[in-house]
Amino acid sequence: MDDAEGTMDDSYDVVVVGGGAAGLAGALTLVRARRSVLVIDAGSPRNAPATHMHGFLGHDGRSPAELLERGRAEVTGYGGLIRRGTAIAADPLSGGGFLVRCGDGSTVRARRLLVTTGLVDELPAVEGLAERWGRDVLHCPYCHGWEVRDEPVAVLATGPVSVHQAQMWRQWSDRTTLLAHTWELTEEDRELLAALGVAVVEGEVTGLAVGADDRLTGVTLAGGGAVECRALVVAPRFTARSGVLTGLGLPMTALERDGRVIGTCVESDAATGATALSGVWVAGNVTAPMAQVAGAAAQGVQAAVAINADLIEEQGRRAVEAYRAAG
């Protein structure tokens, strides 16, 4: 693996796959519990395009990159190790635990796995949209709504969730417009939007308009028209980064909204992050696609506590077996 921070061993109590908020919070909890921990981080956090994060008490307005930098320093400060690289597979070992294989050919052993690989936002195919993701092409009003309050906001309709998005974003701006784009609205949808004062604009969106200050000014339509907006709201498809997990035989679960699949995730126990496979836990967006940074970090802590408890129980069982054998 690249970019070593410390000297790597070949075996750890816990290997954390993914170095975002969930993974680092879990790793921090475990190293403070005096566990040997290795974090394998591919360095591609979901929120990398965003310059600031919000709603995380004590960290509101902080950049995601700064939060992760601080988190890495805290983990390594307690003796945890972090490696830049990609875990591509994990193989169960006959004696218990896992052999984690990385993209550079290296391997490490782990008694337990915490997978926090997150998800990929698959965006609508509109020219110029992906380049502005996390800036003024947005999804979550709790993350970005305050910053565009009272500004003209346009919601790109690509499915039934778009009507719900228009309802939500109207909370932050009464200048919210729904762009029908490729979605056929029902009469009930149109009545609701009209009652709420949300304008509906017909026509497929073909591109984005950007001002000289590199700020979004609107969208262009197939018929040659344009709609002013300072933020464009989209509904991505949430696809779990699940390579390591599917290789272990853990299937992805379809995430549905109003009868339509909007993504995939890994099922886990809501309280602990335990998966159906003994020894494997998950936390963050790989299992909870709607979780914000604070929620993902909290899940990482919960999973770490459960992992440590599991290791303590195993140690107790082995101690009793050795005690009986010696007697």
mmCIF file of C-alpha atoms in Angstrom, residues 125-127 156-158 179-183 201-207 219-227:
data_model
loop_
_atom_site.group_PDB
_atom_site.id
_atom_site.type_symbol
_atom_site.label_atom_id
_atom_site.label_comp_id
_atom_site.label_asym_id
_atom_site.label_seq_id
_atom_site.Cartn_x
_atom_site.Cartn_y
_atom_site.Cartn_z
ATOM 1 C CA ALA A 125 -27.050 12.675 -17.571
ATOM 2 C CA VAL A 126 -27.293 16.409 -18.208
ATOM 3 C CA GLU A 127 -24.318 18.181 -19.747
ATOM 4 C CA LEU A 156 -34.880 18.344 -11.800
ATOM 5 C CA ALA A 157 -37.675 15.757 -11.978
ATOM 6 C CA THR A 158 -36.399 12.262 -12.758
ATOM 7 C CA LEU A 179 -38.522 21.120 -13.961
ATOM 8 C CA ALA A 180 -40.638 18.318 -15.422
ATOM 9 C CA HIS A 181 -37.655 17.163 -17.547
ATOM 10 C CA THR A 182 -38.164 13.441 -18.286
ATOM 11 C CA TRP A 183 -40.751 12.630 -15.610
ATOM 12 C CA VAL A 201 -41.839 24.068 -16.173
ATOM 13 C CA GLU A 202 -42.242 21.581 -19.009
ATOM 14 C CA GLY A 203 -39.441 20.499 -21.327
ATOM 15 C CA GLU A 204 -36.271 18.472 -21.090
ATOM 16 C CA VAL A 205 -33.254 20.152 -19.485
ATOM 17 C CA THR A 206 -30.278 20.053 -21.840
ATOM 18 C CA GLY A 207 -27.599 22.046 -20.035
ATOM 19 C CA VAL A 219 -30.691 25.773 -16.969
ATOM 20 C CA THR A 220 -31.406 25.554 -20.681
ATOM 21 C CA LEU A 221 -34.315 23.608 -22.189
ATOM 22 C CA ALA A 222 -34.576 21.527 -25.344
ATOM 23 C CA GLY A 223 -36.974 24.002 -26.935
ATOM 24 C CA GLY A 224 -34.503 26.846 -26.515
ATOM 25 C CA GLY A 225 -35.961 28.296 -23.337
ATOM 26 C CA ALA A 226 -34.211 28.868 -20.039
ATOM 27 C CA VAL A 227 -35.095 28.850 -16.358
#
